[in-house]
Coordinates of C-alpha atoms and ligand atoms in Angstrom, one line a residue:
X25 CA -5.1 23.3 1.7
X26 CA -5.0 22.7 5.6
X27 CA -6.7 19.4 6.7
X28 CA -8.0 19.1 10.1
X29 CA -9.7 15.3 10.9
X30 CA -11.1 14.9 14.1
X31 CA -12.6 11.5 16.1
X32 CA -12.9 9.7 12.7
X33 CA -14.0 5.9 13.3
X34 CA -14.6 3.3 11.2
X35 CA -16.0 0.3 11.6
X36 CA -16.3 -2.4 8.6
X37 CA -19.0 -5.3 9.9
X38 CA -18.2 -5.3 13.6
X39 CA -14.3 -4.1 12.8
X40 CA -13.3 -1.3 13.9
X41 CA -10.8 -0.3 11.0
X42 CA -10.3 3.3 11.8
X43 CA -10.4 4.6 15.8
X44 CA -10.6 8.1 16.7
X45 CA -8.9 9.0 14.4
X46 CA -7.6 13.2 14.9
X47 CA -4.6 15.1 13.3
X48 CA -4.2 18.4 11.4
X49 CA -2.2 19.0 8.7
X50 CA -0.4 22.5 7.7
X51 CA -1.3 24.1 4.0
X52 CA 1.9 22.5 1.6
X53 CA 2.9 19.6 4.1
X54 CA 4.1 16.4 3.3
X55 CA 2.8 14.2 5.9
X56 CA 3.6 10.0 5.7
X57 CA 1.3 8.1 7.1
X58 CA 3.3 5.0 8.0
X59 CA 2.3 1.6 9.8
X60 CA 2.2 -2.5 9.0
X61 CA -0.4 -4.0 6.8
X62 CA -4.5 -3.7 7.8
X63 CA -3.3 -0.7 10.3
X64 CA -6.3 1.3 8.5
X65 CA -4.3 3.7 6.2
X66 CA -6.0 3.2 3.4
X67 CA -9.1 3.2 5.2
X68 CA -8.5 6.7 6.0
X69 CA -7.1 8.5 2.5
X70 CA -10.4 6.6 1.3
X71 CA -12.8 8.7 3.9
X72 CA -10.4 11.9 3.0
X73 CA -11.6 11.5 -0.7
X74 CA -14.9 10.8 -0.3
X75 CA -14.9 7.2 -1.3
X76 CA -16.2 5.9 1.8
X77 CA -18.1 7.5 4.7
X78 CA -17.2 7.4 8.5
X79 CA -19.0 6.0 11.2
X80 CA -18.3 9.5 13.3
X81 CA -15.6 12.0 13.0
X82 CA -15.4 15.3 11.1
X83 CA -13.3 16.0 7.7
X84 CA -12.3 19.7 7.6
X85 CA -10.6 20.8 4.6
X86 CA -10.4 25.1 4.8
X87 CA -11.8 25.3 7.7
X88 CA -15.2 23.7 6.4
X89 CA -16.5 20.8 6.8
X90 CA -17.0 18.2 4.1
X91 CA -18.5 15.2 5.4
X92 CA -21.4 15.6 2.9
X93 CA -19.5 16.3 0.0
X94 CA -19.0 13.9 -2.7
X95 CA -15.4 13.0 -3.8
X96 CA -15.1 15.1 -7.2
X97 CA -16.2 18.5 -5.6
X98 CA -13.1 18.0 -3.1
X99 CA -10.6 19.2 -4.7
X100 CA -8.9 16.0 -4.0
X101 CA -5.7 13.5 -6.6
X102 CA -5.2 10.2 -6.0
X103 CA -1.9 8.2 -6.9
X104 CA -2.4 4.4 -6.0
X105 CA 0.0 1.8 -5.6
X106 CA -0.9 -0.5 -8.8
X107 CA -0.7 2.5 -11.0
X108 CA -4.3 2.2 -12.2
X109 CA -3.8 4.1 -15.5
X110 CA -6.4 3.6 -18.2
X111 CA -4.8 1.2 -20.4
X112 CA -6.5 2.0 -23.4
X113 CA -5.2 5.9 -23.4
X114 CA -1.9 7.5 -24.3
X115 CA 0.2 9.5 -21.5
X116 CA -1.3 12.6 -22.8
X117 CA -5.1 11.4 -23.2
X118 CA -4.1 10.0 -19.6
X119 CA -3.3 13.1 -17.8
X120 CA -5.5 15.0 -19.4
X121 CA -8.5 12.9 -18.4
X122 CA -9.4 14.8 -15.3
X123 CA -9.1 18.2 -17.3
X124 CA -12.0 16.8 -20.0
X125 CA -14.4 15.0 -17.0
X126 CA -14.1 19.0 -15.6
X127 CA -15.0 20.6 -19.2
X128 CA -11.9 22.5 -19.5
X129 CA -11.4 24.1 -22.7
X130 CA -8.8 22.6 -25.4
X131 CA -6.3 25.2 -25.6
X132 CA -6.3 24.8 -21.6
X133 CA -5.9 20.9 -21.5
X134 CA -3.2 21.1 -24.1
X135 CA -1.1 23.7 -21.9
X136 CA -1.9 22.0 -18.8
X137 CA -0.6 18.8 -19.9
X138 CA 2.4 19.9 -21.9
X139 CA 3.5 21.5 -18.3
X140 CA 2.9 18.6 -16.5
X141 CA 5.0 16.4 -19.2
X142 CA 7.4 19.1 -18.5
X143 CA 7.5 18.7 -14.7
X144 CA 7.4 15.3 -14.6
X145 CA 10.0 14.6 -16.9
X146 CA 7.6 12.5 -19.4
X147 CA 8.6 14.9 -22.8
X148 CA 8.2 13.1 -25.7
X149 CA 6.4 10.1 -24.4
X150 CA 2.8 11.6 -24.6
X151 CA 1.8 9.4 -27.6
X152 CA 2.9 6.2 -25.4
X153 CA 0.5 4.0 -24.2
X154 CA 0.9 2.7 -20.2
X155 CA 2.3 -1.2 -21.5
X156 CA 4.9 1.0 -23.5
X157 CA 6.3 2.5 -20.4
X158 CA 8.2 0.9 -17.2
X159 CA 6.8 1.3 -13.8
X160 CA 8.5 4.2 -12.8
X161 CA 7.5 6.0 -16.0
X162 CA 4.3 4.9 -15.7
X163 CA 4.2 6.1 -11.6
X164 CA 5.0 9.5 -12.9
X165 CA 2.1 9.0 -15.5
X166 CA -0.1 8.8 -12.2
X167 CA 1.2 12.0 -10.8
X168 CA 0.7 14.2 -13.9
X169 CA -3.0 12.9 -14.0
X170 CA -3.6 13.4 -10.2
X171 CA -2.0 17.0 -10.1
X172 CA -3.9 18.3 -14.1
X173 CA -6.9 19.4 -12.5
X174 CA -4.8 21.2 -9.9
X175 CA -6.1 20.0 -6.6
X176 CA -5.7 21.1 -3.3
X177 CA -4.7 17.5 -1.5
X178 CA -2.7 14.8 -2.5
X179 CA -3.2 11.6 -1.3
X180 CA -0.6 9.1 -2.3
X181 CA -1.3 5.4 -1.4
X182 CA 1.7 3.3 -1.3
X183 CA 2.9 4.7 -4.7
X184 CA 6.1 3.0 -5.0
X185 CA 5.1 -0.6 -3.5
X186 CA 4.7 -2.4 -6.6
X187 CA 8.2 -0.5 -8.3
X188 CA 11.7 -2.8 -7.9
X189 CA 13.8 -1.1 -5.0
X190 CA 16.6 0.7 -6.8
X191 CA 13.9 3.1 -9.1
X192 CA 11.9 3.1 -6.1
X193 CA 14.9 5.2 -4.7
X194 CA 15.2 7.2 -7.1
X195 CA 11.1 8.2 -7.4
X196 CA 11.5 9.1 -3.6
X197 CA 13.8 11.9 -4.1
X198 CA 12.0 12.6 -7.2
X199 CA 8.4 12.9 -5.4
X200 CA 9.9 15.1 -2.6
X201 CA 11.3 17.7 -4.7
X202 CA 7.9 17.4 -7.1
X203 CA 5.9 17.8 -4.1
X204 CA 8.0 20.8 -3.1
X205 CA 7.9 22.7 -6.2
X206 CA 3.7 22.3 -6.8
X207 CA 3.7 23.1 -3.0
X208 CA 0.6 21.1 -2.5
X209 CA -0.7 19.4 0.6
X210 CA 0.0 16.0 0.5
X211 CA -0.3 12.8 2.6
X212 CA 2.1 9.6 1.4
X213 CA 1.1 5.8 2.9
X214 CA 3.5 3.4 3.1
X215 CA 5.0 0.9 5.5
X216 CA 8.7 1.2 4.7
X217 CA 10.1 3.5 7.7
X218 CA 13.0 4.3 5.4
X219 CA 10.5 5.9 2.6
X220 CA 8.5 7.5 5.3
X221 CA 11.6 9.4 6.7
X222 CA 13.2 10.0 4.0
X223 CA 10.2 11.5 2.1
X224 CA 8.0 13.4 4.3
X225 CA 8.2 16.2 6.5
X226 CA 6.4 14.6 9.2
X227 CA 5.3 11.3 10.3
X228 CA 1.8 10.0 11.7
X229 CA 2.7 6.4 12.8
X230 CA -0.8 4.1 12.4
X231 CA -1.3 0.6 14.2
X232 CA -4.1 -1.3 14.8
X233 CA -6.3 1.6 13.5
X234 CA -5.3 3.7 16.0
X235 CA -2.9 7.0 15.7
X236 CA -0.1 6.6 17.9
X237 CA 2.2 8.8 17.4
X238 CA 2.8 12.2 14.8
X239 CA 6.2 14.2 14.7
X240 CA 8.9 14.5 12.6
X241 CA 11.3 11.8 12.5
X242 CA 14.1 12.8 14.5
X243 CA 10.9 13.4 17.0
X244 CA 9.6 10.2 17.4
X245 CA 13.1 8.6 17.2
X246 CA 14.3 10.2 20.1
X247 CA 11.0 9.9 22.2
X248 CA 8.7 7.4 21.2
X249 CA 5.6 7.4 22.7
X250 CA 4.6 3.8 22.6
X251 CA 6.8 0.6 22.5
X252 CA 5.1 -0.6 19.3
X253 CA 6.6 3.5 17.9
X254 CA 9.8 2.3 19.6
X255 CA 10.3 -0.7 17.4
X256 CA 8.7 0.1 14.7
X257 CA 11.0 3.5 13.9
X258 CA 15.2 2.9 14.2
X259 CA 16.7 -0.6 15.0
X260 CA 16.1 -1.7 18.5
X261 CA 16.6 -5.2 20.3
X262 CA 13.7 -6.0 22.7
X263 CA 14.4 -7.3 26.4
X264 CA 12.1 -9.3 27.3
X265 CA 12.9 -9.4 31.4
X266 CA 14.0 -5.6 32.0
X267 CA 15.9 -6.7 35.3
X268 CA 18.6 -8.7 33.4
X269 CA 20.0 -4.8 32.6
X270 CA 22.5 -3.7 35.1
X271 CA 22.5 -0.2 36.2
X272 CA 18.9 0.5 35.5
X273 CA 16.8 -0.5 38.8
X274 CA 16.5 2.2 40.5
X275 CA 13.9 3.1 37.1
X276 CA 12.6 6.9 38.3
X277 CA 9.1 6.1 38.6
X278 CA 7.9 2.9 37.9
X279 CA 9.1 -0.8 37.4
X280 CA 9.9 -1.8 33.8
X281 CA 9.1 -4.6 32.6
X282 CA 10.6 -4.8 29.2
X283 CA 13.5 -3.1 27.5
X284 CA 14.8 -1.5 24.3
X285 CA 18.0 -1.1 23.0
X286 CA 19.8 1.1 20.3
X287 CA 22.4 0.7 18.6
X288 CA 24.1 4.3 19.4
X289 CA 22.7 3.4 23.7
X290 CA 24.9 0.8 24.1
X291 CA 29.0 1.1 23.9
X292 CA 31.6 -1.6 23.0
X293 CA 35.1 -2.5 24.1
X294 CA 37.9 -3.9 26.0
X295 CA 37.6 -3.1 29.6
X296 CA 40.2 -0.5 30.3
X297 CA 38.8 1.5 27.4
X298 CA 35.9 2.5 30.3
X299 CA 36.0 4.8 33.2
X300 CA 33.2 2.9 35.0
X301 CA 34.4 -1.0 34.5
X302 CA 32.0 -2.2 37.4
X303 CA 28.9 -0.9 35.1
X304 CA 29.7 -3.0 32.0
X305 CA 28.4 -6.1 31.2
X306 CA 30.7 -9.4 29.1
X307 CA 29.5 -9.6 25.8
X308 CA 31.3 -11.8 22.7
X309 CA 31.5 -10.1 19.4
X310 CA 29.4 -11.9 17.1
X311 CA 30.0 -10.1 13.8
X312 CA 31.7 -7.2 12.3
X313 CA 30.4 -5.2 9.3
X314 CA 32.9 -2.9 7.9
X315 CA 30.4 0.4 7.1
X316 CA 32.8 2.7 5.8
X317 CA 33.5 5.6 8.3
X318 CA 33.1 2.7 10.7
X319 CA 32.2 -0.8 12.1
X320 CA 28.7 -2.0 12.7
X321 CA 29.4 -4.7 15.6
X322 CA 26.8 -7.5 16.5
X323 CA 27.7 -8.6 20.1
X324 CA 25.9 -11.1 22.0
X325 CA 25.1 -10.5 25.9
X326 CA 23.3 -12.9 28.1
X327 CA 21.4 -14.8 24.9
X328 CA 20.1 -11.0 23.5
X329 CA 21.8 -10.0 20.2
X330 CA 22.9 -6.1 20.3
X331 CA 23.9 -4.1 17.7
X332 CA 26.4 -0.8 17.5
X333 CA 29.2 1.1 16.4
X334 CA 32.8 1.2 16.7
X335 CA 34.9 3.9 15.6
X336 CA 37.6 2.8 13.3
X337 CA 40.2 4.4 15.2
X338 CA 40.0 2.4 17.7
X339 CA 41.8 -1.0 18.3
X340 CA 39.9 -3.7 16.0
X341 CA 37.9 -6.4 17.5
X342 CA 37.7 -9.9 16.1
X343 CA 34.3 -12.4 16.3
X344 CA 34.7 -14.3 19.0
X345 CA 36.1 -12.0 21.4
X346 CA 35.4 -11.3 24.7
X347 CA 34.5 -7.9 25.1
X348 CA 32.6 -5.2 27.3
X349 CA 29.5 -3.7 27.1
X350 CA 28.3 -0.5 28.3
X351 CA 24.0 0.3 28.5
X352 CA 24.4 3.7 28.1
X353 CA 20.7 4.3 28.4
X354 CA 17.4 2.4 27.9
X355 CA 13.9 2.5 26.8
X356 CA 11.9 1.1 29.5
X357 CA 8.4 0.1 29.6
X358 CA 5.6 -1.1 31.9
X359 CA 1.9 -1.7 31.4
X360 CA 1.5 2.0 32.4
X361 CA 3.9 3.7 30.7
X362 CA 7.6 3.9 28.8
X363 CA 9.9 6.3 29.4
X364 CA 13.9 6.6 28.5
X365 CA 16.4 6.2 31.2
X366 CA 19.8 7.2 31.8
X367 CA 22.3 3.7 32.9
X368 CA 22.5 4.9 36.8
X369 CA 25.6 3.1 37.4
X370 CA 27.7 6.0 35.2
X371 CA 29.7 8.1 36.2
X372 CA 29.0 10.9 33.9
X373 CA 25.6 10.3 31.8
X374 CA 25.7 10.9 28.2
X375 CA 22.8 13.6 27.5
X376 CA 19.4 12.2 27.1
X377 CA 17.7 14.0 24.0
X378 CA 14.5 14.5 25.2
Ligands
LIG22 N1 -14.4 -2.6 2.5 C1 -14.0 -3.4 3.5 N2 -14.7 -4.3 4.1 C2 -14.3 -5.1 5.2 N3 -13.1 -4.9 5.8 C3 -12.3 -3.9 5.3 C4 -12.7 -3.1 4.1 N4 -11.7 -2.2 3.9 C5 -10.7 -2.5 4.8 N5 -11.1 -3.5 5.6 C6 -10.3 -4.0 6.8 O1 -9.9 -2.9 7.6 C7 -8.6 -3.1 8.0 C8 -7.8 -1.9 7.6 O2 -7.6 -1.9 6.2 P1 -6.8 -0.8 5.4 O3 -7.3 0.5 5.7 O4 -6.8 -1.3 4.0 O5 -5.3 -1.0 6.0 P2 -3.9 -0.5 5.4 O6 -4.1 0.4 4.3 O7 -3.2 0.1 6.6 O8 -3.2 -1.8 5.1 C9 -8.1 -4.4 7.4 O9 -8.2 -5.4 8.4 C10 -9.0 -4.6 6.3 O10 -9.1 -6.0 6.1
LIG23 MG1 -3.5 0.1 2.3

């Protein structure tokens, strides 16, 4: 189903939760809605389903406008984080709940569910009740109920929150490939970046009840469109007083004010290892992480911690070293805007991906 939202507000007492609120979302997409705690998220799955009405804003699912409709005639499943499976009912009695609310005939309910045991991998647990199963079992409980009465959106609200990290992993890669095979319309919440990425095709970042930023996540990585974006995707470390960079005052356009630094802008070493020794700044090496096909460094410059990477072909640095470092670029920002900049003090500039 395609989902087109636009201007949605809400406003809870004189909180305004949700704030113009617009975004479409193509027929069999994966979209993760990702941002901190109270962003409004759930907020806005809830006004997708029916289960609470906006202030102002139109809900378009097909082209047509559903606003007025209540939640069961759209066409909507919901997977929650605390699994919310009725307690009292086996696996199968629990998928095929939404089947026997719609009046669906036995011989249909018994198929439906035998092919959703199937695709979820649940065979031979359908006489099971929910305390008889561990969380991840019982997740995938939640997705066989929400997908039986085969709707057209998925909404997923933090699904995997309440699920210890190393099943979580595995229930990501399982979702995704789920997801792709029923090729249904989905939209995952969740405020782990790593999830987000790794499970959705694209990303609508949410802070403060306000959409800041939708793309995939290469896309919003490479240009982030708001500093809060900037930190909130990839590692970064902020500077606080932008002028304390060297090589980045003649800023094209305005004067930043603050600073962000990635790993893979900045560029470690002895001296003689760069081309362009007057544009490095002394750093000491702080730490050294040994990360397989290289070493993550933390190096400390002027009071700011930095992090990067060092090949490990190249000499070996010890903690404690002196050592110099090379901004390769910056993200700079202002009151007015942010914008990524290129160190001007190079000789030749790496390419800026934007
Ligand atoms: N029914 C409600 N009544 C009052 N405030 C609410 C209600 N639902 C949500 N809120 C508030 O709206 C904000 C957004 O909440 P929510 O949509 O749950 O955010 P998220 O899912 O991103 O954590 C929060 O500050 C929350 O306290
Ligand atoms: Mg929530």
């Amino acid at each position: 189903m395609h989902v087109e939202v636009r201007g949605l507000n809400k406003h809870f007492g004189d909180f305004h939760a949700v704030k113009d609120v617009s975004f479409g979302i193509t027929k069999g997409h994966l979209i993760g809605l990702l941002g901190p705690s109270g962003g409004g998220k759930t907020s806005i799955l809830r006004m997708l389903a029916g289960l609470e009405n906006p202030d102002s804003g139109e809900i378009v699912f097909h082209g047509k406008t559903v606003n007025q409709l209540p939640p069961q005639e759209r066409e909507i499943g919901f997977v929650f984080q605390n699994y919310a499976l009725f307690k009292h009912m086996t696996v199968y009695e629990n998928i095929a709940f939404g089947l026997k609310v719609k009046k669906a005939n036995k011989q249909h309910i018994k198929d439906r569910v035998m092919e959703l045991v199937e695709l979820t991998g649940l065979k031979g647990f359908e006489k099971r009740y929910p305390h008889q199963l561990s969380g991840g079992q019982r997740q995938r409980v939640a997705f066989a109920r929400a997908l039986a009465p085969e709707p057209q959106l998925l909404l997923l609200d933090e699904p995997f929150a309440a699920i210890d990290a190393k099943i979580r992993q595995e229930l990501r890669s399982w979702l995704r490939d789920l997801i792709e095979r029923v090729g249904i319309t989905s939209i995952f919440v969740t405020h782990d970046q790593d999830e987000a990425i790794e499970v959705a095709d694209e990303i609508m970042i949410i802070n403060q009840g306000r959409l800041e930023q939708k793309g995939t996540p290469w896309d919003i990585y490479k240009a982030p469109k708001t500093p809060f974006v900037a930190t909130f995707i990839g590692e970064s470390t902020l500077i606080e007083n932008a002028s304390e960079l060297k090589g980045f005052a003649n800023a094209g356009g305005g004067k930043p004010t603050k600073a962000l630094i990635r790993p893979e802008y900045i560029e470690v070493g002895h001296l003689h290892e760069f081309k362009m020794a007057s544009a490095t700044v002394q750093g000491v090496v702080k730490h050294l992480h040994f990360r397989g096909s290289e070493w993550l460094i933390e190096v400390e410059v002027g009071g700011h911690k930095l992090s990067t990477y060092r090949s490990l072909e190249k000499e070996t640095l010890q903690p404690g070293q002196e050592i110099a470092v090379l901004v390769h670029r910056a993200y700079l920002f202002n009151d007015e805007r942010s914008w990524i900049q290129e160190n001007g003090l190079k000789e030749d500039p790496m390419p800026v991906f934007i």
